[in-house]
PDB file of C-alpha atoms in Angstrom:
ATOM      1  CA  MET A   1      92.746  94.225 -26.572  1.00  0.00           C
ATOM      2  CA  SER A   2      95.540  96.861 -25.885  1.00  0.00           C
ATOM      3  CA  PRO A   3      98.084  96.221 -23.222  1.00  0.00           C
ATOM      4  CA  ILE A   4      96.659  98.879 -20.900  1.00  0.00           C
ATOM      5  CA  GLU A   5      93.009  97.210 -21.453  1.00  0.00           C
ATOM      6  CA  LYS A   6      94.296  93.616 -20.632  1.00  0.00           C
ATOM      7  CA  GLU A   7      96.372  95.010 -17.550  1.00  0.00           C
ATOM      8  CA  ARG A   8      92.961  96.590 -16.053  1.00  0.00           C
ATOM      9  CA  PHE A   9      91.197  93.189 -17.099  1.00  0.00           C
ATOM     10  CA  ASP A  10      93.837  91.364 -15.337  1.00  0.00           C
ATOM     11  CA  GLN A  11      93.630  93.370 -12.483  1.00  0.00           C
ATOM     12  CA  ALA A  12      89.463  92.912 -12.269  1.00  0.00           C
ATOM     13  CA  ILE A  13      89.994  89.109 -12.791  1.00  0.00           C
ATOM     14  CA  LYS A  14      92.375  88.934  -9.634  1.00  0.00           C
ATOM     15  CA  ALA A  15      89.729  91.244  -7.509  1.00  0.00           C
ATOM     16  CA  VAL A  16      87.206  88.564  -8.848  1.00  0.00           C
ATOM     17  CA  VAL A  17      89.034  85.715  -7.650  1.00  0.00           C
ATOM     18  CA  ASN A  18      89.822  86.861  -4.376  1.00  0.00           C
ATOM     19  CA  GLY A  19      86.847  88.267  -3.254  1.00  0.00           C
ATOM     20  CA  GLU A  20      88.203  91.991  -3.304  1.00  0.00           C
ATOM     21  CA  VAL A  21      84.766  93.845  -3.480  1.00  0.00           C
ATOM     22  CA  SER A  22      86.123  97.236  -2.709  1.00  0.00           C
ATOM     23  CA  LEU A  23      89.091  97.096  -5.401  1.00  0.00           C
ATOM     24  CA  LEU A  24      86.573  95.598  -8.191  1.00  0.00           C
ATOM     25  CA  SER A  25      83.927  98.250  -7.288  1.00  0.00           C
ATOM     26  CA  GLN A  26      86.565 100.983  -7.773  1.00  0.00           C
ATOM     27  CA  LEU A  27      88.116  99.281 -11.199  1.00  0.00           C
ATOM     28  CA  ILE A  28      84.610  99.353 -12.522  1.00  0.00           C
ATOM     29  CA  GLU A  29      83.674 102.831 -11.532  1.00  0.00           C
ATOM     30  CA  GLN A  30      86.858 103.960 -13.020  1.00  0.00           C
ATOM     31  CA  HIS A  31      86.376 101.787 -16.219  1.00  0.00           C
ATOM     32  CA  PRO A  32      82.735 100.719 -16.629  1.00  0.00           C
ATOM     33  CA  ALA A  33      83.971  99.188 -20.104  1.00  0.00           C
ATOM     34  CA  LEU A  34      85.153  96.179 -17.886  1.00  0.00           C
ATOM     35  CA  LEU A  35      81.553  94.624 -17.621  1.00  0.00           C
ATOM     36  CA  THR A  36      80.892  94.219 -21.215  1.00  0.00           C
ATOM     37  CA  ALA A  37      84.820  93.678 -22.612  1.00  0.00           C
ATOM     38  CA  ARG A  38      85.750  90.122 -23.661  1.00  0.00           C
ATOM     39  CA  TYR A  39      89.343  88.451 -22.334  1.00  0.00           C
ATOM     40  CA  GLU A  40      91.202  88.113 -25.530  1.00  0.00           C
ATOM     41  CA  SER A  41      93.850  85.411 -25.484  1.00  0.00           C
ATOM     42  CA  GLU A  42      94.459  82.024 -27.206  1.00  0.00           C
ATOM     43  CA  GLU A  43      96.476  80.386 -24.273  1.00  0.00           C
ATOM     44  CA  ALA A  44      95.081  78.099 -21.944  1.00  0.00           C
ATOM     45  CA  PRO A  45      92.333  78.198 -20.362  1.00  0.00           C
ATOM     46  CA  TYR A  46      91.150  80.627 -22.834  1.00  0.00           C
ATOM     47  CA  SER A  47      91.512  78.357 -25.745  1.00  0.00           C
ATOM     48  CA  ALA A  48      88.488  76.231 -25.431  1.00  0.00           C
ATOM     49  CA  TYR A  49      85.017  76.607 -24.003  1.00  0.00           C
ATOM     50  CA  PHE A  50      86.210  79.621 -21.893  1.00  0.00           C
ATOM     51  CA  HIS A  51      87.125  81.499 -24.961  1.00  0.00           C
ATOM     52  CA  ARG A  52      86.663  85.345 -24.677  1.00  0.00           C
ATOM     53  CA  PRO A  53      84.503  85.132 -21.536  1.00  0.00           C
ATOM     54  CA  THR A  54      83.441  88.347 -19.595  1.00  0.00           C
ATOM     55  CA  LEU A  55      84.343  89.418 -15.869  1.00  0.00           C
ATOM     56  CA  LEU A  56      80.966  87.878 -14.913  1.00  0.00           C
ATOM     57  CA  HIS A  57      82.003  84.425 -16.132  1.00  0.00           C
ATOM     58  CA  PHE A  58      85.011  84.317 -13.728  1.00  0.00           C
ATOM     59  CA  VAL A  59      82.377  84.353 -10.952  1.00  0.00           C
ATOM     60  CA  ALA A  60      81.814  80.585 -11.839  1.00  0.00           C
ATOM     61  CA  GLY A  61      85.506  79.932 -11.107  1.00  0.00           C
ATOM     62  CA  ASN A  62      85.462  77.299 -13.795  1.00  0.00           C
ATOM     63  CA  PRO A  63      88.088  76.447 -15.015  1.00  0.00           C
ATOM     64  CA  ASP A  64      89.178  76.108 -11.484  1.00  0.00           C
ATOM     65  CA  PRO A  65      91.139  78.751 -10.212  1.00  0.00           C
ATOM     66  CA  ALA A  66      93.796  78.618  -7.511  1.00  0.00           C
ATOM     67  CA  SER A  67      91.499  79.785  -4.726  1.00  0.00           C
ATOM     68  CA  TYR A  68      87.788  80.789  -4.548  1.00  0.00           C
ATOM     69  CA  PRO A  69      86.588  83.153  -1.986  1.00  0.00           C
ATOM     70  CA  ALA A  70      83.633  82.477   0.432  1.00  0.00           C
ATOM     71  CA  ASN A  71      82.033  85.936  -0.400  1.00  0.00           C
ATOM     72  CA  MET A  72      81.594  85.208  -4.264  1.00  0.00           C
ATOM     73  CA  LEU A  73      77.714  85.960  -3.946  1.00  0.00           C
ATOM     74  CA  GLU A  74      78.854  89.829  -2.789  1.00  0.00           C
ATOM     75  CA  VAL A  75      81.192  89.644  -5.896  1.00  0.00           C
ATOM     76  CA  LEU A  76      78.380  88.473  -8.249  1.00  0.00           C
ATOM     77  CA  ARG A  77      75.898  91.075  -6.811  1.00  0.00           C
ATOM     78  CA  LEU A  78      78.051  93.752  -7.429  1.00  0.00           C
ATOM     79  CA  LEU A  79      78.829  92.946 -11.260  1.00  0.00           C
ATOM     80  CA  VAL A  80      75.026  92.367 -12.155  1.00  0.00           C
ATOM     81  CA  GLU A  81      73.873  95.587 -10.104  1.00  0.00           C
ATOM     82  CA  ALA A  82      76.532  97.428 -11.909  1.00  0.00           C
ATOM     83  CA  GLY A  83      75.380  96.119 -15.481  1.00  0.00           C
ATOM     84  CA  ALA A  84      77.011  92.862 -16.324  1.00  0.00           C
ATOM     85  CA  GLU A  85      75.120  90.867 -18.752  1.00  0.00           C
ATOM     86  CA  VAL A  86      73.913  88.024 -16.884  1.00  0.00           C
ATOM     87  CA  ASP A  87      73.479  85.510 -20.056  1.00  0.00           C
ATOM     88  CA  ALA A  88      76.420  86.096 -21.944  1.00  0.00           C
ATOM     89  CA  VAL A  89      78.058  83.655 -23.704  1.00  0.00           C
ATOM     90  CA  THR A  90      81.537  82.270 -23.894  1.00  0.00           C
ATOM     91  CA  ASP A  91      82.791  82.012 -27.403  1.00  0.00           C
ATOM     92  CA  PHE A  92      83.498  78.218 -28.378  1.00  0.00           C
ATOM     93  CA  GLU A  93      80.778  77.574 -30.782  1.00  0.00           C
ATOM     94  CA  PRO A  94      79.117  75.424 -32.022  1.00  0.00           C
ATOM     95  CA  TYR A  95      78.795  73.230 -29.048  1.00  0.00           C
ATOM     96  CA  TRP A  96      80.685  74.301 -26.026  1.00  0.00           C
ATOM     97  CA  SER A  97      79.849  78.088 -25.093  1.00  0.00           C
ATOM     98  CA  TRP A  98      78.737  78.916 -21.581  1.00  0.00           C
ATOM     99  CA  THR A  99      76.531  81.256 -19.695  1.00  0.00           C
ATOM    100  CA  THR A 100      78.036  82.162 -16.042  1.00  0.00           C
ATOM    101  CA  LEU A 101      74.993  79.915 -14.776  1.00  0.00           C
ATOM    102  CA  GLY A 102      75.796  76.930 -16.644  1.00  0.00           C
ATOM    103  CA  LEU A 103      79.431  77.377 -15.523  1.00  0.00           C
ATOM    104  CA  VAL A 104      78.623  77.346 -11.863  1.00  0.00           C
ATOM    105  CA  ALA A 105      76.404  74.339 -12.561  1.00  0.00           C
ATOM    106  CA  SER A 106      79.155  72.414 -14.234  1.00  0.00           C
ATOM    107  CA  GLY A 107      81.969  73.311 -12.220  1.00  0.00           C
ATOM    108  CA  ASN A 108      83.732  72.235  -8.908  1.00  0.00           C
ATOM    109  CA  PRO A 109      84.590  75.369  -6.733  1.00  0.00           C
ATOM    110  CA  ALA A 110      80.835  77.003  -6.276  1.00  0.00           C
ATOM    111  CA  VAL A 111      79.567  73.758  -5.388  1.00  0.00           C
ATOM    112  CA  ASN A 112      82.526  72.417  -3.330  1.00  0.00           C
ATOM    113  CA  SER A 113      82.664  75.582  -1.337  1.00  0.00           C
ATOM    114  CA  GLY A 114      78.628  75.227  -0.554  1.00  0.00           C
ATOM    115  CA  GLN A 115      77.855  78.614  -2.606  1.00  0.00           C
ATOM    116  CA  ALA A 116      76.574  77.195  -5.749  1.00  0.00           C
ATOM    117  CA  TYR A 117      72.814  77.269  -4.927  1.00  0.00           C
ATOM    118  CA  GLU A 118      72.708  80.856  -3.466  1.00  0.00           C
ATOM    119  CA  LEU A 119      74.785  81.850  -7.032  1.00  0.00           C
ATOM    120  CA  MET A 120      72.536  80.010  -9.322  1.00  0.00           C
ATOM    121  CA  ALA A 121      69.176  81.428  -7.214  1.00  0.00           C
ATOM    122  CA  TYR A 122      70.856  85.044  -7.701  1.00  0.00           C
ATOM    123  CA  LEU A 123      71.288  84.739 -11.375  1.00  0.00           C
ATOM    124  CA  ILE A 124      67.971  82.996 -11.931  1.00  0.00           C
ATOM    125  CA  LYS A 125      66.146  85.808 -10.296  1.00  0.00           C
ATOM    126  CA  ALA A 126      68.208  88.194 -12.234  1.00  0.00           C
ATOM    127  CA  GLY A 127      66.831  86.996 -15.442  1.00  0.00           C
ATOM    128  CA  ALA A 128      69.425  83.898 -16.275  1.00  0.00           C
ATOM    129  CA  ASP A 129      67.825  81.265 -18.622  1.00  0.00           C
ATOM    130  CA  ILE A 130      67.605  78.011 -16.847  1.00  0.00           C
ATOM    131  CA  ASN A 131      66.805  76.380 -20.164  1.00  0.00           C
ATOM    132  CA  PHE A 132      69.721  78.116 -22.291  1.00  0.00           C
ATOM    133  CA  LYS A 133      70.389  76.138 -25.395  1.00  0.00           C
ATOM    134  CA  GLN A 134      67.999  72.995 -24.970  1.00  0.00           C
ATOM    135  CA  GLY A 135      69.250  72.102 -21.679  1.00  0.00           C
ATOM    136  CA  LEU A 136      73.067  72.888 -21.783  1.00  0.00           C
ATOM    137  CA  ASN A 137      73.258  74.017 -18.117  1.00  0.00           C
ATOM    138  CA  ILE A 138      71.771  70.778 -16.702  1.00  0.00           C
ATOM    139  CA  PHE A 139      73.752  68.691 -19.266  1.00  0.00           C
ATOM    140  CA  GLY A 140      76.965  70.063 -17.822  1.00  0.00           C
ATOM    141  CA  ALA A 141      76.115  69.415 -14.629  1.00  0.00           C
ATOM    142  CA  PHE A 142      75.345  65.427 -15.465  1.00  0.00           C
ATOM    143  CA  PHE A 143      78.445  65.339 -17.897  1.00  0.00           C
ATOM    144  CA  HIS A 144      81.021  66.147 -14.857  1.00  0.00           C
ATOM    145  CA  THR A 145      78.850  64.222 -12.344  1.00  0.00           C
ATOM    146  CA  PRO A 146      81.497  61.116 -12.689  1.00  0.00           C
ATOM    147  CA  SER A 147      84.253  63.240 -11.282  1.00  0.00           C
ATOM    148  CA  ASN A 148      81.940  65.227  -9.018  1.00  0.00           C
ATOM    149  CA  GLN A 149      78.830  63.646  -7.508  1.00  0.00           C
ATOM    150  CA  ARG A 150      77.721  66.897  -5.765  1.00  0.00           C
ATOM    151  CA  LEU A 151      77.104  68.121  -9.322  1.00  0.00           C
ATOM    152  CA  ALA A 152      74.196  66.043 -10.062  1.00  0.00           C
ATOM    153  CA  ALA A 153      72.319  67.428  -7.247  1.00  0.00           C
ATOM    154  CA  LEU A 154      72.947  70.909  -9.047  1.00  0.00           C
ATOM    155  CA  ALA A 155      70.904  69.475 -12.028  1.00  0.00           C
ATOM    156  CA  THR A 156      67.996  68.262 -10.331  1.00  0.00           C
ATOM    157  CA  TRP A 157      67.813  71.748  -8.484  1.00  0.00           C
ATOM    158  CA  LEU A 158      67.750  73.546 -11.701  1.00  0.00           C
ATOM    159  CA  VAL A 159      64.975  71.107 -12.887  1.00  0.00           C
ATOM    160  CA  ASP A 160      63.094  72.161  -9.588  1.00  0.00           C
ATOM    161  CA  GLN A 161      63.502  75.668 -10.643  1.00  0.00           C
ATOM    162  CA  GLY A 162      61.807  75.071 -13.961  1.00  0.00           C
ATOM    163  CA  GLY A 163      64.579  73.317 -16.051  1.00  0.00           C
ATOM    164  CA  GLU A 164      63.358  70.901 -18.565  1.00  0.00           C
ATOM    165  CA  THR A 165      63.845  67.433 -18.681  1.00  0.00           C
ATOM    166  CA  ASP A 166      63.707  64.485 -21.247  1.00  0.00           C
ATOM    167  CA  LEU A 167      63.515  61.002 -20.188  1.00  0.00           C
ATOM    168  CA  ALA A 168      67.438  60.335 -19.289  1.00  0.00           C
ATOM    169  CA  TYR A 169      67.517  63.992 -17.402  1.00  0.00           C
ATOM    170  CA  ALA A 170      64.342  63.041 -15.512  1.00  0.00           C
ATOM    171  CA  SER A 171      65.924  59.632 -14.581  1.00  0.00           C
ATOM    172  CA  ALA A 172      69.163  61.079 -13.456  1.00  0.00           C
ATOM    173  CA  CYS A 173      67.131  63.539 -11.126  1.00  0.00           C
ATOM    174  CA  GLY A 174      65.119  60.413  -9.856  1.00  0.00           C
ATOM    175  CA  LYS A 175      61.744  61.971 -10.746  1.00  0.00           C
ATOM    176  CA  LEU A 176      59.816  58.936 -11.221  1.00  0.00           C
ATOM    177  CA  ASP A 177      56.423  61.241 -12.143  1.00  0.00           C
ATOM    178  CA  LEU A 178      58.299  62.739 -14.754  1.00  0.00           C
ATOM    179  CA  VAL A 179      59.887  59.785 -16.093  1.00  0.00           C
ATOM    180  CA  LYS A 180      56.538  57.994 -16.357  1.00  0.00           C
ATOM    181  CA  ALA A 181      55.036  61.265 -18.190  1.00  0.00           C
ATOM    182  CA  PHE A 182      57.516  59.984 -20.883  1.00  0.00           C
ATOM    183  CA  VAL A 183      55.792  56.664 -21.134  1.00  0.00           C
ATOM    184  CA  THR A 184      52.586  56.146 -22.906  1.00  0.00           C
ATOM    185  CA  PRO A 185      50.024  53.737 -21.692  1.00  0.00           C
ATOM    186  CA  ASP A 186      51.125  50.858 -24.085  1.00  0.00           C
ATOM    187  CA  GLY A 187      54.969  51.218 -22.843  1.00  0.00           C
ATOM    188  CA  GLN A 188      56.167  53.366 -25.654  1.00  0.00           C
ATOM    189  CA  LEU A 189      57.857  56.404 -25.578  1.00  0.00           C
ATOM    190  CA  THR A 190      56.531  59.980 -26.227  1.00  0.00           C
ATOM    191  CA  SER A 191      58.153  62.160 -28.824  1.00  0.00           C
ATOM    192  CA  THR A 192      59.220  64.392 -26.310  1.00  0.00           C
ATOM    193  CA  ALA A 193      61.386  61.764 -24.461  1.00  0.00           C
ATOM    194  CA  TYR A 194      64.568  62.704 -26.508  1.00  0.00           C
ATOM    195  CA  GLY A 195      65.642  66.032 -27.363  1.00  0.00           C
ATOM    196  CA  ARG A 196      67.207  68.102 -24.810  1.00  0.00           C
ATOM    197  CA  TYR A 197      70.974  69.210 -25.230  1.00  0.00           C
ATOM    198  CA  ARG A 198      73.762  66.441 -25.587  1.00  0.00           C
ATOM    199  CA  LEU A 199      77.139  67.280 -26.550  1.00  0.00           C
ATOM    200  CA  PRO A 200      78.484  65.429 -29.960  1.00  0.00           C
ATOM    201  CA  GLY A 201      79.589  61.824 -28.817  1.00  0.00           C
ATOM    202  CA  ASN A 202      76.835  62.037 -25.982  1.00  0.00           C
ATOM    203  CA  TYR A 203      74.376  61.102 -28.133  1.00  0.00           C
ATOM    204  CA  PHE A 204      72.569  58.015 -30.263  1.00  0.00           C
ATOM    205  CA  ASP A 205      72.498  58.644 -33.945  1.00  0.00           C
ATOM    206  CA  GLN A 206      69.364  56.368 -33.872  1.00  0.00           C
ATOM    207  CA  PRO A 207      67.423  56.882 -30.627  1.00  0.00           C
ATOM    208  CA  THR A 208      65.408  53.937 -30.657  1.00  0.00           C
ATOM    209  CA  ARG A 209      63.041  52.867 -27.595  1.00  0.00           C
ATOM    210  CA  GLU A 210      65.889  50.402 -26.742  1.00  0.00           C
ATOM    211  CA  ALA A 211      68.520  52.976 -26.611  1.00  0.00           C
ATOM    212  CA  LEU A 212      66.633  55.557 -25.072  1.00  0.00           C
ATOM    213  CA  LEU A 213      65.752  52.954 -22.085  1.00  0.00           C
ATOM    214  CA  ALA A 214      69.413  52.059 -21.822  1.00  0.00           C
ATOM    215  CA  GLU A 215      70.739  55.769 -21.676  1.00  0.00           C
ATOM    216  CA  ALA A 216      67.790  56.714 -19.033  1.00  0.00           C
ATOM    217  CA  LEU A 217      69.171  53.444 -16.878  1.00  0.00           C
ATOM    218  CA  VAL A 218      72.635  54.869 -17.451  1.00  0.00           C
ATOM    219  CA  TYR A 219      72.039  58.331 -15.999  1.00  0.00           C
ATOM    220  CA  ALA A 220      69.728  56.978 -13.391  1.00  0.00           C
ATOM    221  CA  CYS A 221      72.713  54.497 -11.924  1.00  0.00           C
ATOM    222  CA  LEU A 222      75.146  57.336 -12.374  1.00  0.00           C
ATOM    223  CA  CYS A 223      73.187  59.487  -9.839  1.00  0.00           C
ATOM    224  CA  GLY A 224      72.006  56.400  -7.704  1.00  0.00           C
ATOM    225  CA  GLN A 225      68.193  56.762  -8.663  1.00  0.00           C
ATOM    226  CA  GLN A 226      66.973  53.017  -7.449  1.00  0.00           C
ATOM    227  CA  ALA A 227      63.183  53.306  -7.787  1.00  0.00           C
ATOM    228  CA  VAL A 228      63.577  55.040 -11.487  1.00  0.00           C
ATOM    229  CA  ALA A 229      66.275  52.308 -12.328  1.00  0.00           C
ATOM    230  CA  ALA A 230      63.767  49.607 -10.986  1.00  0.00           C
ATOM    231  CA  TYR A 231      60.689  51.056 -13.076  1.00  0.00           C
ATOM    232  CA  LEU A 232      62.972  51.459 -16.542  1.00  0.00           C
ATOM    233  CA  LEU A 233      63.863  47.696 -16.002  1.00  0.00           C
ATOM    234  CA  GLU A 234      60.181  46.752 -15.611  1.00  0.00           C
ATOM    235  CA  LEU A 235      59.701  48.802 -19.052  1.00  0.00           C
ATOM    236  CA  GLY A 236      62.484  46.240 -20.589  1.00  0.00           C
ATOM    237  CA  ALA A 237      65.706  48.571 -19.978  1.00  0.00           C
ATOM    238  CA  ASP A 238      68.898  46.102 -20.943  1.00  0.00           C
ATOM    239  CA  ILE A 239      71.463  45.851 -17.904  1.00  0.00           C
ATOM    240  CA  GLN A 240      74.149  45.370 -20.504  1.00  0.00           C
ATOM    241  CA  HIS A 241      73.518  48.025 -23.217  1.00  0.00           C
ATOM    242  CA  PRO A 242      75.997  50.974 -23.372  1.00  0.00           C
ATOM    243  CA  ALA A 243      74.710  54.328 -23.654  1.00  0.00           C
ATOM    244  CA  PRO A 244      76.999  57.667 -24.670  1.00  0.00           C
ATOM    245  CA  LEU A 245      78.037  59.726 -21.716  1.00  0.00           C
ATOM    246  CA  HIS A 246      80.890  61.634 -20.904  1.00  0.00           C
ATOM    247  CA  GLN A 247      82.303  60.751 -24.630  1.00  0.00           C
ATOM    248  CA  GLU A 248      82.339  57.387 -23.491  1.00  0.00           C
ATOM    249  CA  ARG A 249      80.071  54.273 -23.632  1.00  0.00           C
ATOM    250  CA  PRO A 250      79.509  53.057 -20.193  1.00  0.00           C
ATOM    251  CA  THR A 251      76.840  50.079 -19.557  1.00  0.00           C
ATOM    252  CA  PRO A 252      74.593  50.842 -16.518  1.00  0.00           C
ATOM    253  CA  LEU A 253      76.929  48.861 -13.964  1.00  0.00           C
ATOM    254  CA  HIS A 254      79.837  51.110 -15.180  1.00  0.00           C
ATOM    255  CA  ALA A 255      77.612  54.248 -14.248  1.00  0.00           C
ATOM    256  CA  ALA A 256      76.512  52.712 -10.966  1.00  0.00           C
ATOM    257  CA  VAL A 257      80.528  52.408 -10.151  1.00  0.00           C
ATOM    258  CA  TRP A 258      80.765  56.165 -11.504  1.00  0.00           C
ATOM    259  CA  GLY A 259      78.375  57.173  -8.707  1.00  0.00           C
ATOM    260  CA  ASN A 260      79.061  55.173  -5.935  1.00  0.00           C
ATOM    261  CA  TRP A 261      75.942  53.685  -6.305  1.00  0.00           C
ATOM    262  CA  PRO A 262      76.282  51.689  -2.899  1.00  0.00           C
ATOM    263  CA  THR A 263      76.261  54.925  -0.857  1.00  0.00           C
ATOM    264  CA  GLN A 264      74.175  57.300  -3.458  1.00  0.00           C
ATOM    265  CA  ALA A 265      71.327  55.230  -4.074  1.00  0.00           C
ATOM    266  CA  ASN A 266      68.046  56.418  -2.881  1.00  0.00           C
TER     267      ASN A 266
END
């Protein structure tokens, strides 16, 4: 990226994060290559999961910007209608590359500002893949739920829109009917009870029935899903068994504290 190109990209980024629609429209009209260009930098925050983003990725506000405008849907609509690739992916493979939908679902600014649902709805209508990378969008929301409980609701919303689950994710969403669908009549777990996306350090190397029930209970407790937790305990889930989540190994009690169980349980 030449200094001139970088200067233009910086101007466009500033227009996005400040909600300056007229300026952004003018920049894109004059320099349409901005829609497909990649921001080239090895400095934070571009050195990790936000490596080589497109302009559209900045709509998510993830990593957290200094400000987040109230008209971000208008900004998103402008970029998509101008030709931005809805499912363009940041470049931090093999594990932690994101589409804009995933960045919205796993970040703070959009949900804290009350705009996350309309942004996600627009992206999905425009063709964004809910089930990108076998469930990264949903995992990302749950991965960050310990620091922002609102993100769990975003994951549940994605499931309601067609996001696929396994036992743990269905448990976190409080979808008791889906949870029961992963259990056979004799109390065993189906072959589909495990297999959605997990970041390394967040899955079992040997997913036994005991381990998977423990993981599901941890996810249920994280999200305050009392009815699901009770059902899992009936199946024999061990209240003392830790499970990998957020690159730690919390017990269900630990997860309940993360999720403010007394106030979040339903």
